Short mmCIF file of C-alpha atoms in Angstrom, two decimals:
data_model
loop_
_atom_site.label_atom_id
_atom_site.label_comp_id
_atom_site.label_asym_id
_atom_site.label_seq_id
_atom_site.Cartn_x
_atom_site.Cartn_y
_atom_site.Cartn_z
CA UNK N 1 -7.57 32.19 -103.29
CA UNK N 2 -6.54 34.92 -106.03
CA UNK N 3 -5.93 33.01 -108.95
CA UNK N 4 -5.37 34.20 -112.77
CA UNK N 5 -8.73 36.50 -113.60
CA UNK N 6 -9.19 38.56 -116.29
CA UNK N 7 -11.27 41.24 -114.21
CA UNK N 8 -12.90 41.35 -111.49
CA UNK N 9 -16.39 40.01 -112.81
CA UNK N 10 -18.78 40.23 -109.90
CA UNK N 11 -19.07 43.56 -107.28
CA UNK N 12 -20.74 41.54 -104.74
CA UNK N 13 -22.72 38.39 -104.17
CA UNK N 14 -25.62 37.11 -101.83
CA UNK N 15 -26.61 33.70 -100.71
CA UNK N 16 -29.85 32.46 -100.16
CA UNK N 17 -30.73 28.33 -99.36
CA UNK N 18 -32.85 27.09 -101.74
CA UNK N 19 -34.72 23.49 -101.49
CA UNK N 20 -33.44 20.13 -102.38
CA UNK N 21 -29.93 21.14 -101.94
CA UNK N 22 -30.05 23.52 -104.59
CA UNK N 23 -28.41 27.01 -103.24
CA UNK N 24 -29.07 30.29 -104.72
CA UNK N 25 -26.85 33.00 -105.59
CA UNK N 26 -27.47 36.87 -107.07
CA UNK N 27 -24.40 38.36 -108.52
CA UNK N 28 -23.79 41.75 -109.24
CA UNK N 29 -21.38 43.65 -111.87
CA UNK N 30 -21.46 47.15 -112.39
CA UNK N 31 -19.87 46.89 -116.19
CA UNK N 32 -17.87 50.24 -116.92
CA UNK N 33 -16.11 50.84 -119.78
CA UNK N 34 -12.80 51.31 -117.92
CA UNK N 35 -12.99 47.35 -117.04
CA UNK N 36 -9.71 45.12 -118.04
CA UNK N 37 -9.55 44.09 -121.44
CA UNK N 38 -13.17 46.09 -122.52
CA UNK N 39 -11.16 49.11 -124.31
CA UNK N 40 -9.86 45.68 -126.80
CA UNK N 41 -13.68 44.36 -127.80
CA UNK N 42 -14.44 46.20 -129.25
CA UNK N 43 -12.39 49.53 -130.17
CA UNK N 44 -14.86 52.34 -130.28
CA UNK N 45 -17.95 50.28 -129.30
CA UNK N 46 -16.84 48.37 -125.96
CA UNK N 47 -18.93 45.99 -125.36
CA UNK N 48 -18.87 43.35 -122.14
CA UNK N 49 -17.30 39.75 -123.48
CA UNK N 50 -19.71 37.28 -123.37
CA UNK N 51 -17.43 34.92 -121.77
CA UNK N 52 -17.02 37.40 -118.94
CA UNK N 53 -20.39 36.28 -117.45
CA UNK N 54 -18.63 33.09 -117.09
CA UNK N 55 -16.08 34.39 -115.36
CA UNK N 56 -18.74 36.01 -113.17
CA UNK N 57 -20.18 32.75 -112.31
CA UNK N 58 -17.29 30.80 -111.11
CA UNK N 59 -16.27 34.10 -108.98
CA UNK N 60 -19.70 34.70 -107.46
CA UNK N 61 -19.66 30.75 -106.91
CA UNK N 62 -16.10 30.61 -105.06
CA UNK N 63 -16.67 34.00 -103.34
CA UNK N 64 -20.44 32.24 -101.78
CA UNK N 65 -19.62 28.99 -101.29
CA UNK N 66 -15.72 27.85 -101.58
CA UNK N 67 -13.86 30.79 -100.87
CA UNK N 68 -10.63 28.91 -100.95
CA UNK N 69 -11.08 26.34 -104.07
CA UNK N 70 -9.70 26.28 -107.34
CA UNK N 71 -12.99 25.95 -108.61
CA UNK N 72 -12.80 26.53 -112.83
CA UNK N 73 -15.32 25.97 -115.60
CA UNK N 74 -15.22 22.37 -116.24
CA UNK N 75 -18.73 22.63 -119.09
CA UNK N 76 -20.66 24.56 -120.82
CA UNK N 77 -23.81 22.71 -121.58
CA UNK N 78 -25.05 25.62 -122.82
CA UNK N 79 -24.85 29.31 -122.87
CA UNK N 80 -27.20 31.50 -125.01
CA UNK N 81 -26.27 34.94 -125.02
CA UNK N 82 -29.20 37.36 -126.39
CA UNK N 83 -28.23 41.07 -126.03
CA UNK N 84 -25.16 43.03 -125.94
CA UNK N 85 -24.01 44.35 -122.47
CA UNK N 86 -22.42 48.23 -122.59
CA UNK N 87 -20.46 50.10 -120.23
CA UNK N 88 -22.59 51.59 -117.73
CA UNK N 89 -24.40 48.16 -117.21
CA UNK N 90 -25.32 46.78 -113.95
CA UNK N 91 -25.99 43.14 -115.05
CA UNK N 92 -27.39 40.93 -112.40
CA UNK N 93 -26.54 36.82 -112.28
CA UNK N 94 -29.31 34.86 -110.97
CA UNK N 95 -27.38 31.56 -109.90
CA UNK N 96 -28.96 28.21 -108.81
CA UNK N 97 -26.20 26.17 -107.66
CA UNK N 98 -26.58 22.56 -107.28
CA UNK N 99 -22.96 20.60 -105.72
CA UNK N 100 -23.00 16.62 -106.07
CA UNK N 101 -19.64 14.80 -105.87
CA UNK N 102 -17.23 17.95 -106.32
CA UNK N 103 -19.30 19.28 -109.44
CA UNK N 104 -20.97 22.50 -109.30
CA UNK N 105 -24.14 22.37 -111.46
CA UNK N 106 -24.90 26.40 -112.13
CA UNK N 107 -28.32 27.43 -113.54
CA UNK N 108 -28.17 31.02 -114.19
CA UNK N 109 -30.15 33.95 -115.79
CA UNK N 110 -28.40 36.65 -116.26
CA UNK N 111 -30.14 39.89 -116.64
CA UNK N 112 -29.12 44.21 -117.14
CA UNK N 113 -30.65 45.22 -114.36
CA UNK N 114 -32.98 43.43 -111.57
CA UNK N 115 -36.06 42.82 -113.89
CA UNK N 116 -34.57 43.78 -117.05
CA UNK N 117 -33.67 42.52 -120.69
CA UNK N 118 -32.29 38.81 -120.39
CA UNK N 119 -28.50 39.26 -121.32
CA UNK N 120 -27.89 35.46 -120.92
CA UNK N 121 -28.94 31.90 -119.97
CA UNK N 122 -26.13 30.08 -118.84
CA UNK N 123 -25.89 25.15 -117.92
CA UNK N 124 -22.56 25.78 -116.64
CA UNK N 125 -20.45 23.02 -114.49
CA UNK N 126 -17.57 23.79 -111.87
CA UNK N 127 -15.30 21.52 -111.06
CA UNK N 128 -11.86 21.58 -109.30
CA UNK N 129 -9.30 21.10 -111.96
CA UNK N 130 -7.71 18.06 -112.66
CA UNK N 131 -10.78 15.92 -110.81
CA UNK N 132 -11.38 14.50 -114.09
CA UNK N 133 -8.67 15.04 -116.53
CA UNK N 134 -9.21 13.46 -119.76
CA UNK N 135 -5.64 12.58 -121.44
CA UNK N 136 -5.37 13.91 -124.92
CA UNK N 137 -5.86 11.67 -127.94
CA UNK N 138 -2.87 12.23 -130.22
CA UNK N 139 -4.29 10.05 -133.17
CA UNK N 140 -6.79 12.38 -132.97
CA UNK N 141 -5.17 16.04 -133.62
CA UNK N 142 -2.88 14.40 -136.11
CA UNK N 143 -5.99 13.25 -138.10
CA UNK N 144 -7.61 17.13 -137.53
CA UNK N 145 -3.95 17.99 -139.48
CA UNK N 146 -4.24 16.16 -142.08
CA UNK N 147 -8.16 15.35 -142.79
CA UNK N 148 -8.59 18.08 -145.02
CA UNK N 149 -6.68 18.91 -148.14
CA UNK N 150 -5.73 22.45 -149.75
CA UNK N 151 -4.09 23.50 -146.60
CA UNK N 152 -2.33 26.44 -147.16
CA UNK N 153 -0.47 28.92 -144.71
CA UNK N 154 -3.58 31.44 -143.03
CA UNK N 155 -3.28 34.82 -143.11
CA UNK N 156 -0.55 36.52 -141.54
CA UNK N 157 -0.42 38.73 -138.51
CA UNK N 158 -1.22 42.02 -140.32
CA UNK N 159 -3.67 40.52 -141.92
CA UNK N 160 -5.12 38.89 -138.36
CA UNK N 161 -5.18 42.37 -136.83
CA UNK N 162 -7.55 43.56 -139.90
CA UNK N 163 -9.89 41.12 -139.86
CA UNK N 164 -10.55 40.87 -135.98
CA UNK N 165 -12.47 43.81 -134.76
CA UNK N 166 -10.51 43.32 -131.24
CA UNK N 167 -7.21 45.19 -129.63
CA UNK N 168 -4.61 44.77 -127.02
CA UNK N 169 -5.58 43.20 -124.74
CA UNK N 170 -8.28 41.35 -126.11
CA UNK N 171 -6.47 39.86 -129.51
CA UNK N 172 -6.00 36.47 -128.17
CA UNK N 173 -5.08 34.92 -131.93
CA UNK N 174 -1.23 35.31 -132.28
CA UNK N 175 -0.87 33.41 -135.25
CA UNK N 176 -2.61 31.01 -138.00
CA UNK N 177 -0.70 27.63 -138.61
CA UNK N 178 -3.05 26.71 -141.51
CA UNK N 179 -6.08 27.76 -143.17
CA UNK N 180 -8.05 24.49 -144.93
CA UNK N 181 -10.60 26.64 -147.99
CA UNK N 182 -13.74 27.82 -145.48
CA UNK N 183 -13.50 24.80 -143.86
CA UNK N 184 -11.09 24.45 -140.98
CA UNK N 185 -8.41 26.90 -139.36
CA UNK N 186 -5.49 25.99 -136.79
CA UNK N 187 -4.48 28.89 -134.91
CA UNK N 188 -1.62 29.70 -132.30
CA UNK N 189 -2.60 31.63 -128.66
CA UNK N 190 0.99 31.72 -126.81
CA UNK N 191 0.61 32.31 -122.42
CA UNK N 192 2.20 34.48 -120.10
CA UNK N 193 2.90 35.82 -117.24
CA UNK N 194 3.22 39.57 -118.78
CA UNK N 195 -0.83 39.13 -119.85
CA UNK N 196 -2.71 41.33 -117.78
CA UNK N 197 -4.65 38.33 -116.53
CA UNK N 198 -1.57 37.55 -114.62
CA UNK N 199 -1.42 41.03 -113.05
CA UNK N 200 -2.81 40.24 -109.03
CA UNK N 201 -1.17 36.97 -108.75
CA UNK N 202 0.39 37.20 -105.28
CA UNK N 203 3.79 36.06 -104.30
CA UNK N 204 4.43 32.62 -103.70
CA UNK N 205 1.45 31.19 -105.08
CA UNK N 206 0.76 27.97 -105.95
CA UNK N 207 0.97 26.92 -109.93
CA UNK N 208 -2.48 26.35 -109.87
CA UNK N 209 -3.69 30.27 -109.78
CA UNK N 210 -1.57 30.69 -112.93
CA UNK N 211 -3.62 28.45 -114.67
CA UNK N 212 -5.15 30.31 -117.54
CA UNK N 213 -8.75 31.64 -117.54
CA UNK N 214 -10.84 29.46 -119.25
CA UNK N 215 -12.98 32.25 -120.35
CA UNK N 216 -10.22 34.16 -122.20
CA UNK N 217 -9.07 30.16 -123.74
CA UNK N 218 -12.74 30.24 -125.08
CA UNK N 219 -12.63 33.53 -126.38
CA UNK N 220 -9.52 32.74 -128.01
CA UNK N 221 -11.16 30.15 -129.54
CA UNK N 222 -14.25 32.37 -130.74
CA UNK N 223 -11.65 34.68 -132.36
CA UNK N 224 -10.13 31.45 -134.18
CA UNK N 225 -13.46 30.94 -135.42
CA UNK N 226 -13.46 34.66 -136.33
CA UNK N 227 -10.94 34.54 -138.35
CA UNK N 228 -11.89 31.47 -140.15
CA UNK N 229 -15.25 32.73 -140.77
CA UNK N 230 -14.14 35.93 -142.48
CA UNK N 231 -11.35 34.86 -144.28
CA UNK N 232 -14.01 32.29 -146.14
CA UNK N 233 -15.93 35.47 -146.99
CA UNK N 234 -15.91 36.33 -150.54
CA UNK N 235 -19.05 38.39 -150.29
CA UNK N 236 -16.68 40.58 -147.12
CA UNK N 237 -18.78 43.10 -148.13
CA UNK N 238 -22.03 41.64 -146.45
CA UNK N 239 -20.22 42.42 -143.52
CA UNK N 240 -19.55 45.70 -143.61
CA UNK N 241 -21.01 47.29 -140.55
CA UNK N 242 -21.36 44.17 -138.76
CA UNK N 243 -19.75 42.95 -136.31
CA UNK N 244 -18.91 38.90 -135.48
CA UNK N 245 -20.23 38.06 -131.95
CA UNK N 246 -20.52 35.32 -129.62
CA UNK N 247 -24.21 33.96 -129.81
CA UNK N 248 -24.34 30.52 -127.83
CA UNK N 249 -22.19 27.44 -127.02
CA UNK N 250 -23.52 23.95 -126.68
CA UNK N 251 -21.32 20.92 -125.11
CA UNK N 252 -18.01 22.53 -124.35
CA UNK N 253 -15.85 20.68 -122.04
CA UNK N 254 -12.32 21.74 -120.24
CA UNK N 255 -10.04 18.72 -119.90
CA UNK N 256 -6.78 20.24 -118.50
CA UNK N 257 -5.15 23.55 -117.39
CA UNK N 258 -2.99 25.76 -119.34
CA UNK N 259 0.05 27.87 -117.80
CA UNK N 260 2.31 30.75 -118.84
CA UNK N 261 5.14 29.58 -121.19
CA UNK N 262 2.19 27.27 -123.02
CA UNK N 263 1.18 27.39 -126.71
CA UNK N 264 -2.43 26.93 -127.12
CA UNK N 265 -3.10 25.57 -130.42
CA UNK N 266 -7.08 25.83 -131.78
CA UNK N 267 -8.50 23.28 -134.05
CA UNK N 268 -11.25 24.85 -135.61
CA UNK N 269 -13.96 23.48 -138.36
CA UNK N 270 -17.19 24.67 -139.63
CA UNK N 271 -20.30 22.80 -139.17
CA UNK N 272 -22.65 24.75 -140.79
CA UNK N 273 -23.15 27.98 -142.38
CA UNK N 274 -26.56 30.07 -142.48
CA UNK N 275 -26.15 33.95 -143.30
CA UNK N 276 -25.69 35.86 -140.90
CA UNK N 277 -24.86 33.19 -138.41
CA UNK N 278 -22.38 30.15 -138.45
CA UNK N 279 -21.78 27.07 -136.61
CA UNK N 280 -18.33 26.45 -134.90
CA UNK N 281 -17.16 23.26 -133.92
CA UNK N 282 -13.19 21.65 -132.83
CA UNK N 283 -10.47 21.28 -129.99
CA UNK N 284 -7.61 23.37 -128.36
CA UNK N 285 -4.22 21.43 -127.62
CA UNK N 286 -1.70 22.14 -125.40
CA UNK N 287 1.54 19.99 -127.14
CA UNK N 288 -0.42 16.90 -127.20
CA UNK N 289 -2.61 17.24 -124.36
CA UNK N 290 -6.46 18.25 -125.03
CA UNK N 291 -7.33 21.19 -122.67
CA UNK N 292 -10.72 21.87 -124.49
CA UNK N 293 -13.43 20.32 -126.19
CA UNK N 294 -16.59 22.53 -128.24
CA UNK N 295 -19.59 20.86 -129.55
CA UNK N 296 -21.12 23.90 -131.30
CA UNK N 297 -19.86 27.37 -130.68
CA UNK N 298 -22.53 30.14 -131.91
CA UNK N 299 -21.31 33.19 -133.84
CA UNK N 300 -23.31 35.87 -135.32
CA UNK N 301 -23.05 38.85 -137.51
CA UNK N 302 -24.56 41.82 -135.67
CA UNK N 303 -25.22 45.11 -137.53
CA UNK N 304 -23.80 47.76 -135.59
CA UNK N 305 -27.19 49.47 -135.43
CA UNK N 306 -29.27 46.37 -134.53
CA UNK N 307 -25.97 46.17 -131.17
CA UNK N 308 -26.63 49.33 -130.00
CA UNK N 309 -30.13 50.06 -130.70
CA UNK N 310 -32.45 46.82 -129.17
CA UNK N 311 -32.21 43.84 -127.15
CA UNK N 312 -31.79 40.98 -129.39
CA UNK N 313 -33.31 37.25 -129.50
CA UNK N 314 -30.87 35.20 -131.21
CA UNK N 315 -32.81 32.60 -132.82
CA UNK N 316 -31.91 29.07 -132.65
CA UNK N 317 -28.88 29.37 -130.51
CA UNK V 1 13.11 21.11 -106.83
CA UNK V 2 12.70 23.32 -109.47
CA UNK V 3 13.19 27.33 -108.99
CA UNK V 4 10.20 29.44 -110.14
CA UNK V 5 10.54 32.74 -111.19
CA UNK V 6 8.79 34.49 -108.14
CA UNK V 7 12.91 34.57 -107.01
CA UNK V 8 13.30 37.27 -109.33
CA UNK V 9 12.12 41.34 -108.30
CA UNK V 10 10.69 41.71 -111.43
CA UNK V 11 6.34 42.23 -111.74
CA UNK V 12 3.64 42.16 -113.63
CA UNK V 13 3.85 43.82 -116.14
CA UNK V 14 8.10 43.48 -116.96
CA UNK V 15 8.63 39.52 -115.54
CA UNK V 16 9.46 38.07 -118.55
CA UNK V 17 9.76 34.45 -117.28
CA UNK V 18 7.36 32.23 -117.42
CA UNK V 19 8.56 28.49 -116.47
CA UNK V 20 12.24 26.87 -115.45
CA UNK V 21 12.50 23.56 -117.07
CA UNK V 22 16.07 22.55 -116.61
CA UNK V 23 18.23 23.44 -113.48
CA UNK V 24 21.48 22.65 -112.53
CA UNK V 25 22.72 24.67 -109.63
CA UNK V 26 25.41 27.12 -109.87
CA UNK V 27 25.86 25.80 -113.60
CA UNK V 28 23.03 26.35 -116.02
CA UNK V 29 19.84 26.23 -116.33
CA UNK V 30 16.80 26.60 -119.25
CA UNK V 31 13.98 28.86 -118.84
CA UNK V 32 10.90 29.47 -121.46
CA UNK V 33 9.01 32.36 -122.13
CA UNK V 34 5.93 32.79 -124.53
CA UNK V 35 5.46 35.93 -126.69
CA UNK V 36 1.40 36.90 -127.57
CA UNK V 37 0.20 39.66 -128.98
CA UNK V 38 -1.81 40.21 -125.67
CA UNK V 39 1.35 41.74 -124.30
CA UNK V 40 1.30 45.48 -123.20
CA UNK V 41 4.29 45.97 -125.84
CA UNK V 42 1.52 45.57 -128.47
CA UNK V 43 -0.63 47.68 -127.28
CA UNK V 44 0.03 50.73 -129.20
CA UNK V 45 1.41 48.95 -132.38
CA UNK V 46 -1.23 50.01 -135.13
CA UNK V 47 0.24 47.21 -137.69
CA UNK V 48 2.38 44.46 -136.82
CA UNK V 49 6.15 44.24 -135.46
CA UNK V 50 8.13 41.56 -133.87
CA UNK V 51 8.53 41.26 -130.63
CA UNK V 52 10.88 44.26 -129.09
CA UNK V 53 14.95 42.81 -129.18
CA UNK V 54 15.38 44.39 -125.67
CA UNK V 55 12.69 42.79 -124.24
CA UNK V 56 13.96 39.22 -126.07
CA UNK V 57 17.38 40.38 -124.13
CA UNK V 58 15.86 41.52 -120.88
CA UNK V 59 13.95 37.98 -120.71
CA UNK V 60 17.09 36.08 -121.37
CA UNK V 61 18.81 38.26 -118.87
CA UNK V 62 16.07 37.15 -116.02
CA UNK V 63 16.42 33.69 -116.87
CA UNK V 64 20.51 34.37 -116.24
CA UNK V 65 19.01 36.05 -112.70
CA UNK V 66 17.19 33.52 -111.43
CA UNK V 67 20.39 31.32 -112.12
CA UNK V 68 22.43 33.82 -109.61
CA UNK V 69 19.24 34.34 -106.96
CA UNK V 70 18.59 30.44 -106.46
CA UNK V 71 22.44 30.07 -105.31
CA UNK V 72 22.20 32.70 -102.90
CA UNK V 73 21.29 33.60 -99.18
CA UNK V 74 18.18 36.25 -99.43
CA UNK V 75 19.86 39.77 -98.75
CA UNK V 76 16.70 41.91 -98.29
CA UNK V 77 18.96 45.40 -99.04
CA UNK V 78 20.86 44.08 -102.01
CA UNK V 79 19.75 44.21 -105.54
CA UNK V 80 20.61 42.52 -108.38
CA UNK V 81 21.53 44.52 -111.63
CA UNK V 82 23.30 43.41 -114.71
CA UNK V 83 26.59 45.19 -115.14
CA UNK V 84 27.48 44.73 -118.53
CA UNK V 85 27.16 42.69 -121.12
CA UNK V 86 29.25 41.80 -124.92
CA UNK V 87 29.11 39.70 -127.67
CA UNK V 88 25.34 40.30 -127.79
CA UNK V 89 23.34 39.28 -131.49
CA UNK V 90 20.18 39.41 -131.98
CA UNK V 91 19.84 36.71 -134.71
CA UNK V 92 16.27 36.45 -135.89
CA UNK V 93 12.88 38.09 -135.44
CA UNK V 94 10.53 36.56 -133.02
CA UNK V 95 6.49 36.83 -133.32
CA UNK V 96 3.56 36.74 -131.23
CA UNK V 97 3.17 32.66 -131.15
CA UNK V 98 6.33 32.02 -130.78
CA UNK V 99 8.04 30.60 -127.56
CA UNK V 100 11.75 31.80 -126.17
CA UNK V 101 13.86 28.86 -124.91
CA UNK V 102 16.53 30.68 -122.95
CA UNK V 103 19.84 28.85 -122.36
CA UNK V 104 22.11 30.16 -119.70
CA UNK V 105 25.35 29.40 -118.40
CA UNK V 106 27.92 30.40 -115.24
CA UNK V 107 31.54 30.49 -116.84
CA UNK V 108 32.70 32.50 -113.94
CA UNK V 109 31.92 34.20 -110.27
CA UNK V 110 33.56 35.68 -107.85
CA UNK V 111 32.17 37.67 -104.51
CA UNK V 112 28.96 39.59 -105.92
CA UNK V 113 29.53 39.29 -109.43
CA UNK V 114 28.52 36.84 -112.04
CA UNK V 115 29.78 36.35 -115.70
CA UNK V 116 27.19 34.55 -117.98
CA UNK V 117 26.93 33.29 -121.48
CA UNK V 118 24.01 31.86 -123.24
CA UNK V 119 21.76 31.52 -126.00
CA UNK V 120 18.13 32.04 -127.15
CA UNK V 121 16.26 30.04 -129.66
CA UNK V 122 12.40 29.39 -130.86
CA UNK V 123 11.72 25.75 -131.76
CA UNK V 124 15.55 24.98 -132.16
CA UNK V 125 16.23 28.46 -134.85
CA UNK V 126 18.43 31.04 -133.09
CA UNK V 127 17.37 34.47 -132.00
CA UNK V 128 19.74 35.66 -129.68
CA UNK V 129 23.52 35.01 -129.01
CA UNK V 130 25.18 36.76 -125.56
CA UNK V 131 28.60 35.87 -125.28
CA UNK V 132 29.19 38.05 -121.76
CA UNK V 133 26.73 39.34 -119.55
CA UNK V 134 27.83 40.34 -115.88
CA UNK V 135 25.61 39.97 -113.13
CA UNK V 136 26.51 42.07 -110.15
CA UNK V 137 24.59 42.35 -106.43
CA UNK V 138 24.43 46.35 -105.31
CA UNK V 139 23.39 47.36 -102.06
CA UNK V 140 20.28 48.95 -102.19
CA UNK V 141 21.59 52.32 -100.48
CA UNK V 142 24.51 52.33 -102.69
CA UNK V 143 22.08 52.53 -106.44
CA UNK V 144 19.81 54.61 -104.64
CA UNK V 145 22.47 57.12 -103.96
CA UNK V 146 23.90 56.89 -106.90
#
């Protein structure tokens, strides 16, 4: 089933049984720097999104196993992400798939190469969507609104386009609703169908394949964090040189789909701040429905020299 | 049921239609479309802009497509082009974020042609006012002579 992808995230994939019902999978991805969306992340250094390996999982998964599912990330229990991935790449998914009552239970180790550098470690669940939709709690994004005080209007879409280091088509923050001191941002990501995402969806298919990638709905929300993160900055010049990455994600759940002519809106607070690293946590809401959930989202501050130069080992993530 | 807007001969990357939500045959109908700054008309815009005013237009004139295509018998040689239009004011910038609700109307018809009227408005402001458009069905051989 072709359903909204951002690229095509896995070249091929092979199956091999495992024991105690547990499958395995090897993915492969030649990354090149011509790939959808990696000319926007970042301009002049494209580097493979994180979330992208996601996307390879649920592909290699559907393409093996469930060829015509709906299959979509329902969790990330956790993802750990340790070294940047460049054009040029051949990354290499090693998958242990475990299926109990329509959830997918994905182990995976993700490496550049057969036996090379560890890119990623990856607790991922797939689930059909809607299996177990969770309604959204209205009381509770009202209370998000109005928990914190010296909300003022965020910065404005000039001043979005500065501080992200991402381009067309990987700026997935259209607009900031309200920026709360350091503390918590509310951002605007509007869908549709012109969104190159959208680009291979046949004829006559069924709503569900427009449903939006979750992987580009959490990197929207990783650029919310952005945002928040370096508009709290007073000291922006500690950053020079850097850039903000993706380092891990603990606990994030997807409760419900998103579709062109939706407005995702990003709840986003800071749990903790430590240098060159900072702790995400919050919701995304379509209207009043709560599509996704994130314990702790991971950022770091990479010099650009520590990116391109070594393998890195993120520490706590 | 409710038309989608695979009816209309417009692809990736110029549909610029992204849900019906209100339909009333041969009479009306609402349509929505989403603006983001993930569009390819951003793609080359070094600083910010609104969204284009043609392509606010050419989505509201879609929306007053799929209006004409859902009343009709598939011709596979004819194709629908929009004839004219007057009366047309673009009221009010719109921004990435922001979400087109596109009212169209019928006011009149006659064999192959189509006169429409509507609106276009994000979260109840006006951005666009088209007092005529004129929707007209060519055969292909005829445009591609022409």
């Amino acid at each position: 089933m072709i359903a909204a992808a951002p690229l095509r995230a896995i070249d091929h994939v092979t199956t091999s049984d495992g024991e105690d019902g547990v499958t395995r999978l090897v993915a492969v991805k030649r990354v090149t720097s011509g790939d959808p969306y990696m000319p926007g992340h970042f301009p002049g250094m494209p580097m493979f999104p994180a979330v992208f390996v996601l996307e390879g999982v649920r592909q290699a998964v559907v393409t093996a196993l469930c060829p015509e599912s709906h299959l979509d990330i329902a969790e990330v229990r956790s993802a750990r992400l340790l070294a940047p991935i460049w054009g040029g790449d051949r990354i290499v998914l090693a998958i242990a798939v475990e299926g109990r009552g329509g959830r997918w239970r994905c182990t995976v180790d993700c490496r550049r190469g057969q036996d090379g550098p560890r890119a990623a470690v990856l607790d991922v669940v797939l689930a059909e969507p809607g299996a177990a939709p969770e309604p959204g709690n209205t009381a509770e994004l009202a209370a998000a609104a109005g928990a914190v005080s010296g909300v003022a209007a965020g910065p404005d879409h000039a001043a979005i386009r500065s501080m992200l280091p991402v381009r067309h088509p990987m700026l997935l923050v259209d607009d900031v609703t309200t920026l709360s001191g350091d503390t918590q941002i509310r951002t605007v990501k509007a869908v549709t169908t012109g969104e190159p995402c959208y680009a291979d969806v046949p004829d006559g298919a069924p709503s569900s394949a427009y449903s939006y990638p979750r992987s580009l709905l959490l990197e929207s929300f990783g650029q919310s964090a952005a945002v928040l993160w370096l508009s709290g900055r007073d000291d922006t010049t500690a950053l020079a040189g850097t850039l903000p990455v993706l380092a891990g994600i603990r606990n994030c759940r997807f409760h419900d789909t998103v579709r062109p002519g939706d407005t995702v809106e990003h709840v986003v607070r800071v749990d903790h701040r430590m240098g060159a690293q900072a702790l995400f946590t919050g919701e995304s809401w379509v209207e009043r429905r709560k599509v996704a959930s994130v314990g702790t989202l991971i950022a770091a501050a990479r010099s650009v020299e520590t990116l391109r130069g070594a393998d890195l080992s993120v520490s706590s993530a | 049921m409710m038309p989608t807007p695979d009816i209309l001969p417009h692809r990736f990357p110029v549909r610029l239609v992204d849900r019906i939500t209100v339909f009333d045959p041969g009479r009306s109908l609402t349509a929505v479309k989403a603006v983001t700054a993930n569009e390819p008309c951003y793609r080359d815009l070094a600083n910010t802009a609104p969204y284009p005013s043609v392509l606010v237009i050419e989505s509201w004139c879609q929306a007053a497509l799929v209006l004409v295509l859902e009343g009709r018998e598939a011709e596979p040689d004819s194709v629908p082009v929009l004839g004219s239009m007057s009366d047309v004011e673009v009221l009010g910038p719109v921004w990435p974020g922001d979400v087109l609700t596109h009212e169209v109307h019928l006011t009149r018809s006659w064999v192959g042609t189509w006169i429409i009227e509507g609106t276009a408005h994000v979260a109840g402001t006006p951005v666009l006012s088209v007092g005529q458009a004129v929707v007209a069905v060519r055969d292909r051989t005829v445009l591609e002579d022409a």
